[in-house]
Structures are given as structure tokens and as C-alpha cells.
Amino acid sequence: MSYPTPATSVKLVLLGEAAVGKSSLVLRFVSNDFQENKEPTIGAAFLTQKCTIGERTIKYEIWDTAGQERFASLAPMYYRNAQAAIVVYDITKPASFIKARHWVKELHEQAAKDITIALVGNKYDLVQDDDEGQGEREGVRKVSVEEGQNLAAEEGLLFYETSAKTSYNVNDVFIGIGNKIPEAASLASSPEQNNNEGRIDLSTNASSNGNRNLCSC
Amino acid sequence: MTKSSSSGSSGALSGTSDVFNALGGNLHNLKSSQITKVINSKYNGDPILLIRQLSLDLAKKERDLILQRQESFTREQKLYKLCNEFGNLSTLEIDHKLSHERHNHENINSSKVDDILSNLISSAINDNIDTGKKPGVSKTPSPESESSESHQKVLGVSLLRGSSQESIKPPTKKNWLRSLFSSSEDLPQTGSTLASAPKPNQKTTVAPVELVSFGRTPSTISLIDNEDANIDKYGFFTDKSNVRITRSSTISLPTTRQRRRSNTSPPDTNNAILIGNNGKAQYIDKLKQISKIHDSTNLKVERDWDNLMKAINLQSYKLDPSASDVIVQLGTFGINLIKLDGNDDIYNWFINLTHQYGIPQKYRRLLWMELSGANNIKINGVYQELNDSPVTCDEVQLNINQINLDLHRTLPFNYFFNNLLELKPGPNFYKLQRILYAFVKHCPEIGYVQGMNKVVGTLLLSVLDEEDIFWLLIALCNEILPRYNNLSFFNSISLIHKDNVILKQVYLDRFIPKLNQHLIKLGGLDIDFITMNWWLTLFIDLKFLDLDSWFKIFDNLLIMEVQEDTNDEMNDDDRSCKFISLTLAILKCLEPSLLALHDKESIYIYLSSDNNYHNDMKYTNVKFSDLTKHHLAISKKISSKELIQLRHKI
Ligand SMILES: Nc1nc2c(ncn2[C@@H]2O[C@H](COP(=O)(O)OP(=O)(O)OP(=O)(O)O)[C@@H](O)[C@H]2O)c(=O)[nH]1
Ligand SMILES: [Mg+2]
């Protein structure tokens, strides 16, 4: 399990209300898997995943935090040294969007100045129309795309709508973050090493999952 | 309870004369003068005698009720099993049906259960079995699907209000026979029934194989009973991805990962029971031998416990012969045991047995309730009241919202919580819901904290019933778990984390220096976040501990050993020390495995509770005996005095 270490390590933290799908997004990203009833995260969970974006290999060191308000006091310990954060809400739960606003604000106030933040509206599959793939089911969506986009524009965030269930746009989030992170300590890796097992090559399969990328990048 | 006991004596008492024979009935309807008359004529004018009589009657009725309830509970359980195995019914549907009955008739009528049961059995017997499926004959799909369809209908009529069955996709366990045996070759031969070999495609009404032997030759039914191939004794679906599941099951068979994820694939493959597979016979023989040895040790331990319990009873009788109905006098944390014989003999005996072996199943309910102090705080009727009471304040509602988010996410791979075969919640799902709701109503100042769901959920797999667990949870918060600045354990996440930082920075180096060096070499790990998680789930969430061992750890959490230095019972800080030394003991057990891992993330994944990632990793199974050994050794060297100092420093 030991890799040569050409990869840039990026410390990334996931924040967001309970049950919005933080752990599910990570599970999709790391193991390309989904569970209907994912157990709540207690405290936090640590995971890593390497991925290749173009020439670069990035190793994400992910802290997936617990969503319950009770655990909020621990959050600063996770985002303190983080270079990237994903703030997640559930597009069918308006309260989770309010919570996301709070997290964004807190990150801007407390976290590192140059932290890259992605705002992610998850559970897109719930609003998706079964038959077509085009159009949306009525009434299920509670947070509009515009609301998300506006917040992202105001605060200078990346923005995506995703589904951990169908894997729609999930990898794109991590590519987007990888692209935006300054190439600071990156050691160029030789191309042969890019497809080591345990890595996924995001640059090739990214577009195969989702077809409607809401992000500007 | 009182409601049903008064309705128990159904004959309405109209005349005074009847009263003499049936006290406790409608006495309250009589005029005071009539009651005085009764007292005078029957009790020599002494009202105390009447009270005695009344309370005796009450006690008797209560006893009858308990017995009745027990009986109907076991019936219910049997019914569940039957319905689940043979009836195409989900636990939820049965649950609904039963609770519907209960509401109509206050108390579930046992004859009703009989009715349902016999209906069910008869409809199952009437079910057509496709005899074409017998060995050597090629499968013919059409009659097979027909038979399962008719089977479904019969049951739909007899037990359900039909509608739900039709709207929902056919349950995955469509043809129960098929689902029990993976292919026609695996069908067991039950002598005459199938050996008479009717011609293929000819449909005859033959009782299903299992039911032929039902009640007569228990061997087949018990085989199916216990080893429902994919479910272990605690109801966990055996699945490679969940390590605990595979380990605690007696026979684990490969299961397809897709089954869990896709809604449509029927559980028809790999469900085979070990019939007709000679290759595995040897393996089973070996297992049997091992289990024999295991059983004999168990027997010895159980005898030891029996003797201890006898000694306790004897002592408590000596102290107070009048209290002959007191079964045990343990007191909270076993503290009363010291008073019992004037010296520490019984107490030490008790502590030693618990340390070494944990409490045997049959004494668990009694001892858990007693040791935790739950028995002291339990008030009859309160739990029911809480269940019935509406949510009044926002604070409680917020807690309930969070509980609702977590109910489906509690033990999702356990049959009793999440019936994956039918994609419905199991019965424990509702018990968990009621317990947690009642808890946040009763203790709004503590509220719901993630982790409680898993603790309560796992306790529901033990021998305790729903209401007991409710009181046990309260006792845990108030008596057993360390409190921080007088706030409950579950309200002290930051301080718990701090203790874990102390554990990492100070104690790890002291007790497991090699491991500490190893972690530092790898660049330093924030294991405090992981061990904090262990604490908040009371060590349930560890994949290297099977459930039996966890119950033993829980046994030990409930006893608060008298401190050697002060001779006092444990205070909050001592309890924190206990958590610290337990955590260190677990890490000590894992030390060899951890030293063999040479990168950070492997160690994180190894220690974290989430086992959905990297299924290929091998986990040590921590032995309870090793754990206690380390725990006892370490706990002697950790003092609360020092811990308090360290808390100030860090
Ligand atoms: N339909 C749908 N369900 C999802 C999606 N992502 C997650 N879920 C479900 O939502 C529930 C919560 O998901 P988690 O990943 O555990 O949420 P979380 O944010 O990690 O929750 P906490 O750990 O409690 O903070 C689970 O039952 C998931 O199966 C999604 O994209 N679509
Ligand atoms: Mg989570």
C-alpha cells in the first residue's frame, strides 16, 4: 500500500448538516459505492484518495465530520489546517441550506485565508424525473439552483449539484477543487505511476457520470 | 396496566353480595356505606384487612398479566418467524397488523394469535409446490411462478388488507422455497413426500417440505431456523463488507454484495443451506468438536455464577429473613454486596467473575438493571405515559428531528432493524424510535446525541426488553458514564475529546511506547478523534470486537470497582480513567497489527469504525480475556488525581 510520493497532499474537510450525504459523497468518491442507509458519522472519519487531474496527482486527505449540531464545537480542529472544504446541503431540505450558509461564513472567518471551498447541493437524484432524465419532479426540490449559485458567487465558492446515489457530478467536485488549488508543493509525477491501483483517473471518467455540469469550470 | 386488570374481571357487580367473592372488581362503584358494610361483615370491621386483600388481588392479577404478556410475546415471536419464513410478509406488515389488533382489544387476545397462526399455517399448507423441481428433473418456469403467485394471494387475503401487496413490487422472497434452497439439487429429500415422484408439470398439492416435518422431526426445521443462511444469531446479515457480521456468525456463506444494493435481485443464489453438500460435512464436524469444548468451559463458568448467585441469596436471607422475596441484593455497582457478608468475599467473587467472563446471559437482565441503578429509578407506567404524551416544546422537537434522521441509519445491516429481504424496517426499528423519543421527552436537558442510537440499538439485541432499556439508558447517563462538570457524558463532547488528547499525548507513550513511536514515525496521527468515537458509542463501534465480547465489556462498564486507595466507590474522574484504560487496553491488543501497518491511512482505516472502505484489510479479533488482562494492569496505574492535573495542563 505504499506509494512513491509524487502527489500533492490536500487536506480537505466536509461540513454540513446531518444526513445531507457527506459520508455518502466520500464513499462514492473513494470506493465508488453507495449505501441506502449510511450510519451517522460520530465525531469524524478520516479517509484518503489519490486522483489524477491532467498532469498532477493529488492525494486528498479527507476529514468527514459529523453533522449533528452537538459536534460543531469540534469542527475548528478539522478545518484549521485544511486547504479545501466541501460544504454540503440537501437540495430537498431548506434548513440544510441555511446551515451551509453558516458554515461558509465560519470558514471565511476562522479557516485559512486561501482555503478553497466548494458548495455542494446533494441528492440531485431525488428531484430528477424518472422517465426522461430531463426536467424535474415537481415540488421535491426546496433549494433552487439559483440560490446555490448566488451564494457561491457572493462568497467565491465552487458550486455543484450532485448525487452520491447516482454518482452524478461527484468526481467533478474533487476535480474542480484540485484545479483551483494552487500548485504549491506539487512534485511532478511520472505518467506511468498515474494509474497505480487504488487511484482513480478522474480526468477520463469524470464526464461519463454526470452530463449536466452546473459548475463554471 | 391497572386499566386492563380491572377489566379482567368482566362480570359487572350489581349487587352487594357479589362483592364478597370478587374484590378488586367494581368496588369503586359502590357507595361508601356499602363499602363499610362489606368491611363490617367480611373483615370484622378492620379496613386494613380489606386493603391487604385488595393489594393481594392486585398483585395476583399483575402476576397473571405478566405471565400472559410473556406468553403472548413468545407467540408473537413465533408468529413473526413463521410469517417471515413462510408467509411472504414483512415484519413491518405483521407489526402493523398486530398492533392494530392490540388497539382494538386493549390486550392481545391469545386466541386471536392462534387464529392468525392456524390461518397462516393452513394457507401455507394449501400452497402448491411445484413437484417438477425435484432433483433430476429440469426446471419448468411457468408453474413455479404460478404457485408462488397463488401462495402470495392466499396470504394476502388471510393476513393483509391486500392492497399494499399489490401496489408494492413483489417481495424479494417471492418463493420461499426457492429462496431457501439455491437450486433444485439442494432440495432436501424428505422421504415419502417427494420420493413418490409425480410426473413433471403435474401439479399436486403437497405440503411444503418444511411443514411436513414441522413439529415432528425438529432437525430440518431447526436447521432452517438457526442458519437462515445469511443471518447470524443476532440478526446481522452476513456480508463480507461488515467484518463483525462475518465473525459473529457461526456459518458464514458468501453473499453477493449487489444484493444489498439493488432492490430487484432476489436472494436466490448463495442462500443454500448446508444440505447435500458433502464437502462441508467435515468442516461441520470440526466445528462441532470446537463447540463442545467451548460448551464445557461455558458450563463451568455458569456453575460458578450459579453458586455466586446462591450465595448472594443466602446472605441476603440471613440478613433479613422477612425479605424472602428479594431475589438479589446487589445494589447499584454491586456496592451492596460488601455490606452483605460484612467483608469483601462475595463482592470480590462477583467482581472477579465479571472481569474474567462477563455476566452470563441468564443473569444479565437482572444484574444490568440492578447494577446500573435502573431498578431504583424505574417507575411503572412512566414509559408508557411518555410514549403517549405529545411533544410540547421546540427543544424536544429538534431532538426528535435528529432522531428521525438516524433511525433508518441504525444497524442497517441487522434484520431486526432493517429487513433487507423485504426492504422494510424491522421490529426493533420501532422500539428504538419509542425509546429515543421517550428519552428526549424525559431528559430534555441531555437530549439526543448521535451514538445513543447505536448503543440503544445494540442493547435491543440483548435479553432486555424495550422498557428496561429505556431506564437503563437513563441510568447510564446519570450513574454509570463519567460526567464532566456535572454535565452528562453525552453533553460533554469537547471534554471527552480533551481526555482523548491526554490519552494520546501522555498515556499512550507510558503504556504502549512502541506503538506511540510507530505513530510518530508515520508523521503523527490524530487518533484522539477516533478513540473519542469509541467512547461515544461505548466501544460498540469497533470492528475487532464481536458482539458477545461487547456485551461483556458492557457488563464491566456497569460495575464501579471500589477504589483501592480511597476505599470509595468510583467518582466521575475515576470513571473517565476507566474509559482511558479500556481504550489503552484495546490499543494494546491491536499493537502487533498496527505495528505491521506502515502508512497513516491504513492505520486510520484500521481503527475507524466505518468498515465500508477497503474490504480487503484483515482485522484482529480482540479476545475478551486479553482485553481484561491489559485493562486490569493499566487501570491500576492510572489515577484520577493525575488525570485532573493533566486536564489543567493541556
Ligand atoms: N437519494 C439520495 N440519498 C442520499 C444521497 N446521499 C446520501 N443519501 C442518503 O442520505 C442519508 C444520509 O447520508 P450520509 O452520507 O450518512 O449523511 P451525512 O451527511 O454523512 O450524515 P452525518 O454523518 O449524520 O452527518 C443516507 O441514508 C444516504 O443513503 C443522494 O445523493 N441521494
Ligand atoms: Mg456522515
mmCIF file of C-alpha atoms in Angstrom, chain A residues 20-186:
data_model
loop_
_atom_site.group_PDB
_atom_site.id
_atom_site.type_symbol
_atom_site.label_atom_id
_atom_site.label_comp_id
_atom_site.label_asym_id
_atom_site.label_seq_id
_atom_site.Cartn_x
_atom_site.Cartn_y
_atom_site.Cartn_z
ATOM 1 C CA VAL A 20 -27.188 15.618 3.867
ATOM 2 C CA GLY A 21 -24.905 12.953 2.449
ATOM 3 C CA LYS A 22 -21.355 13.953 3.374
ATOM 4 C CA SER A 23 -20.221 10.426 4.091
ATOM 5 C CA SER A 24 -22.063 9.186 1.041
ATOM 6 C CA LEU A 25 -20.200 11.609 -1.187
ATOM 7 C CA VAL A 26 -16.919 10.410 0.261
ATOM 8 C CA LEU A 27 -17.906 6.781 -0.103
ATOM 9 C CA ARG A 28 -18.778 7.422 -3.738
ATOM 10 C CA PHE A 29 -15.522 9.231 -4.347
ATOM 11 C CA VAL A 30 -13.294 6.770 -2.530
ATOM 12 C CA SER A 31 -14.974 3.437 -3.200
ATOM 13 C CA ASN A 32 -17.470 4.238 -5.940
ATOM 14 C CA ASP A 33 -20.159 2.750 -3.766
ATOM 15 C CA PHE A 34 -23.433 3.872 -2.236
ATOM 16 C CA GLN A 35 -25.444 2.744 0.765
ATOM 17 C CA GLU A 36 -29.100 3.396 1.181
ATOM 18 C CA ASN A 37 -28.785 3.725 4.947
ATOM 19 C CA LYS A 38 -25.384 5.035 5.766
ATOM 20 C CA GLU A 39 -24.741 5.077 9.500
ATOM 21 C CA PRO A 40 -24.300 8.523 11.039
ATOM 22 C CA THR A 41 -20.756 9.709 11.445
ATOM 23 C CA ILE A 42 -19.833 10.139 15.066
ATOM 24 C CA GLY A 43 -17.045 12.608 15.676
ATOM 25 C CA ALA A 44 -15.288 12.335 12.359
ATOM 26 C CA ALA A 45 -13.859 9.842 9.921
ATOM 27 C CA PHE A 46 -10.576 10.063 8.068
ATOM 28 C CA LEU A 47 -10.033 8.812 4.542
ATOM 29 C CA THR A 48 -7.680 9.324 1.697
ATOM 30 C CA GLN A 49 -7.957 9.105 -2.038
ATOM 31 C CA LYS A 50 -5.482 9.840 -4.753
ATOM 32 C CA CYS A 51 -6.590 11.110 -8.065
ATOM 33 C CA THR A 52 -5.009 12.335 -11.199
ATOM 34 C CA ILE A 53 -6.035 15.517 -12.885
ATOM 35 C CA GLY A 54 -4.214 16.057 -16.118
ATOM 36 C CA GLU A 55 -0.538 16.060 -15.191
ATOM 37 C CA ARG A 56 -0.994 16.320 -11.475
ATOM 38 C CA THR A 57 -1.672 13.718 -8.856
ATOM 39 C CA ILE A 58 -3.472 14.935 -5.806
ATOM 40 C CA LYS A 59 -3.834 12.967 -2.636
ATOM 41 C CA TYR A 60 -6.879 14.086 -0.747
ATOM 42 C CA GLU A 61 -6.724 13.603 2.998
ATOM 43 C CA ILE A 62 -10.353 13.830 3.883
ATOM 44 C CA TRP A 63 -11.917 14.533 7.245
ATOM 45 C CA ASP A 64 -15.587 13.654 7.041
ATOM 46 C CA THR A 65 -17.227 15.298 10.037
ATOM 47 C CA ALA A 66 -20.389 14.592 11.994
ATOM 48 C CA GLY A 67 -23.367 16.713 11.070
ATOM 49 C CA GLN A 68 -25.159 16.903 14.383
ATOM 50 C CA GLU A 69 -25.029 20.351 15.955
ATOM 51 C CA ARG A 70 -23.530 18.839 19.113
ATOM 52 C CA PHE A 71 -20.325 18.095 17.306
ATOM 53 C CA ALA A 72 -19.985 21.559 15.817
ATOM 54 C CA SER A 73 -17.597 22.615 18.561
ATOM 55 C CA LEU A 74 -15.042 20.149 17.233
ATOM 56 C CA ALA A 75 -15.193 21.441 13.668
ATOM 57 C CA PRO A 76 -12.395 24.040 14.010
ATOM 58 C CA MET A 77 -9.951 21.261 14.806
ATOM 59 C CA TYR A 78 -10.672 19.687 11.459
ATOM 60 C CA TYR A 79 -10.729 22.762 9.243
ATOM 61 C CA ARG A 80 -7.875 24.559 10.980
ATOM 62 C CA ASN A 81 -5.185 23.330 8.603
ATOM 63 C CA ALA A 82 -7.445 22.378 5.739
ATOM 64 C CA GLN A 83 -6.649 23.633 2.237
ATOM 65 C CA ALA A 84 -10.070 22.730 0.951
ATOM 66 C CA ALA A 85 -13.577 22.376 2.312
ATOM 67 C CA ILE A 86 -16.761 20.959 0.883
ATOM 68 C CA VAL A 87 -19.882 22.448 2.391
ATOM 69 C CA VAL A 88 -22.797 20.149 1.690
ATOM 70 C CA TYR A 89 -26.547 20.686 1.842
ATOM 71 C CA ASP A 90 -29.510 18.651 0.737
ATOM 72 C CA ILE A 91 -31.455 20.310 -2.080
ATOM 73 C CA THR A 92 -34.688 18.909 -0.665
ATOM 74 C CA LYS A 93 -34.079 20.401 2.815
ATOM 75 C CA PRO A 94 -34.139 24.192 3.097
ATOM 76 C CA ALA A 95 -32.794 24.127 6.662
ATOM 77 C CA SER A 96 -29.671 22.406 5.464
ATOM 78 C CA PHE A 97 -29.019 25.307 3.092
ATOM 79 C CA ILE A 98 -29.235 27.775 5.939
ATOM 80 C CA LYS A 99 -26.761 25.645 7.833
ATOM 81 C CA ALA A 100 -24.496 25.651 4.792
ATOM 82 C CA ARG A 101 -24.510 29.458 4.796
ATOM 83 C CA HIS A 102 -23.356 29.385 8.410
ATOM 84 C CA TRP A 103 -20.529 27.023 7.614
ATOM 85 C CA VAL A 104 -19.348 29.163 4.724
ATOM 86 C CA LYS A 105 -19.363 32.215 6.941
ATOM 87 C CA GLU A 106 -17.496 30.423 9.703
ATOM 88 C CA LEU A 107 -14.896 29.117 7.273
ATOM 89 C CA HIS A 108 -14.267 32.572 5.903
ATOM 90 C CA GLU A 109 -13.831 33.915 9.398
ATOM 91 C CA GLN A 110 -11.876 31.103 11.013
ATOM 92 C CA ALA A 111 -10.172 28.941 8.428
ATOM 93 C CA ALA A 112 -7.050 29.596 6.404
ATOM 94 C CA LYS A 113 -7.386 32.630 4.145
ATOM 95 C CA ASP A 114 -6.673 30.805 0.905
ATOM 96 C CA ILE A 115 -8.937 27.838 1.605
ATOM 97 C CA THR A 116 -10.769 26.514 -1.443
ATOM 98 C CA ILE A 117 -14.428 25.973 -0.730
ATOM 99 C CA ALA A 118 -16.934 24.050 -2.781
ATOM 100 C CA LEU A 119 -20.636 24.405 -2.117
ATOM 101 C CA VAL A 120 -22.461 21.193 -2.914
ATOM 102 C CA GLY A 121 -26.209 20.638 -3.154
ATOM 103 C CA ASN A 122 -26.612 16.882 -2.832
ATOM 104 C CA LYS A 123 -29.382 14.346 -3.546
ATOM 105 C CA TYR A 124 -29.999 15.611 -7.034
ATOM 106 C CA ASP A 125 -31.475 12.215 -7.935
ATOM 107 C CA LEU A 126 -34.476 12.928 -5.723
ATOM 108 C CA VAL A 127 -35.630 15.820 -7.869
ATOM 109 C CA GLN A 128 -34.731 14.164 -11.137
ATOM 110 C CA ASP A 129 -37.590 12.957 -13.295
ATOM 111 C CA ASP A 130 -37.619 9.197 -13.556
ATOM 112 C CA ASP A 131 -38.599 8.823 -17.153
ATOM 113 C CA GLU A 132 -36.661 11.355 -19.076
ATOM 114 C CA GLY A 133 -33.606 12.453 -17.213
ATOM 115 C CA GLN A 134 -34.612 15.866 -18.431
ATOM 116 C CA GLY A 135 -36.865 18.025 -16.355
ATOM 117 C CA GLU A 136 -37.523 17.718 -12.676
ATOM 118 C CA ARG A 137 -40.145 16.226 -10.473
ATOM 119 C CA GLU A 138 -42.339 18.933 -9.103
ATOM 120 C CA GLY A 139 -42.284 20.065 -5.519
ATOM 121 C CA VAL A 140 -39.413 17.923 -4.291
ATOM 122 C CA ARG A 141 -36.710 20.485 -4.753
ATOM 123 C CA LYS A 142 -36.661 23.011 -1.945
ATOM 124 C CA VAL A 143 -33.483 24.897 -2.754
ATOM 125 C CA SER A 144 -33.261 26.270 -6.268
ATOM 126 C CA VAL A 145 -30.159 26.110 -8.390
ATOM 127 C CA GLU A 146 -30.094 29.905 -8.440
ATOM 128 C CA GLU A 147 -29.981 30.165 -4.652
ATOM 129 C CA GLY A 148 -26.958 27.919 -4.610
ATOM 130 C CA GLN A 149 -25.294 29.702 -7.480
ATOM 131 C CA ASN A 150 -25.901 33.080 -5.902
ATOM 132 C CA LEU A 151 -24.390 32.093 -2.601
ATOM 133 C CA ALA A 152 -21.413 30.615 -4.410
ATOM 134 C CA ALA A 153 -20.950 33.751 -6.489
ATOM 135 C CA GLU A 154 -21.208 36.039 -3.466
ATOM 136 C CA GLU A 155 -18.711 34.085 -1.446
ATOM 137 C CA GLY A 156 -16.414 32.988 -4.237
ATOM 138 C CA LEU A 157 -17.108 29.282 -3.992
ATOM 139 C CA LEU A 158 -17.213 26.449 -6.457
ATOM 140 C CA PHE A 159 -20.719 25.180 -6.873
ATOM 141 C CA TYR A 160 -22.151 21.815 -7.849
ATOM 142 C CA GLU A 161 -25.314 19.865 -7.536
ATOM 143 C CA THR A 162 -24.541 16.216 -7.017
ATOM 144 C CA SER A 163 -25.995 12.840 -6.293
ATOM 145 C CA ALA A 164 -23.985 10.397 -4.260
ATOM 146 C CA LYS A 165 -26.567 7.835 -5.218
ATOM 147 C CA THR A 166 -26.197 8.063 -8.990
ATOM 148 C CA SER A 167 -22.668 9.480 -8.708
ATOM 149 C CA TYR A 168 -23.798 12.463 -10.743
ATOM 150 C CA ASN A 169 -21.173 15.223 -10.571
ATOM 151 C CA VAL A 170 -19.406 13.709 -7.560
ATOM 152 C CA ASN A 171 -15.969 13.359 -9.117
ATOM 153 C CA ASP A 172 -16.346 16.776 -10.681
ATOM 154 C CA VAL A 173 -16.362 18.328 -7.239
ATOM 155 C CA PHE A 174 -12.975 16.888 -6.462
ATOM 156 C CA ILE A 175 -11.588 17.769 -9.896
ATOM 157 C CA GLY A 176 -12.866 21.298 -9.506
ATOM 158 C CA ILE A 177 -11.175 21.646 -6.162
ATOM 159 C CA GLY A 178 -7.979 20.106 -7.488
ATOM 160 C CA ASN A 179 -7.909 22.571 -10.360
ATOM 161 C CA LYS A 180 -8.406 25.521 -8.110
ATOM 162 C CA ILE A 181 -5.835 24.593 -5.504
ATOM 163 C CA PRO A 182 -2.532 26.354 -6.112
ATOM 164 C CA GLU A 183 0.110 24.004 -7.351
ATOM 165 C CA ALA A 184 2.359 24.840 -4.450
ATOM 166 C CA ALA A 185 4.297 21.800 -3.367
ATOM 167 C CA SER A 186 3.474 19.651 -6.308
#
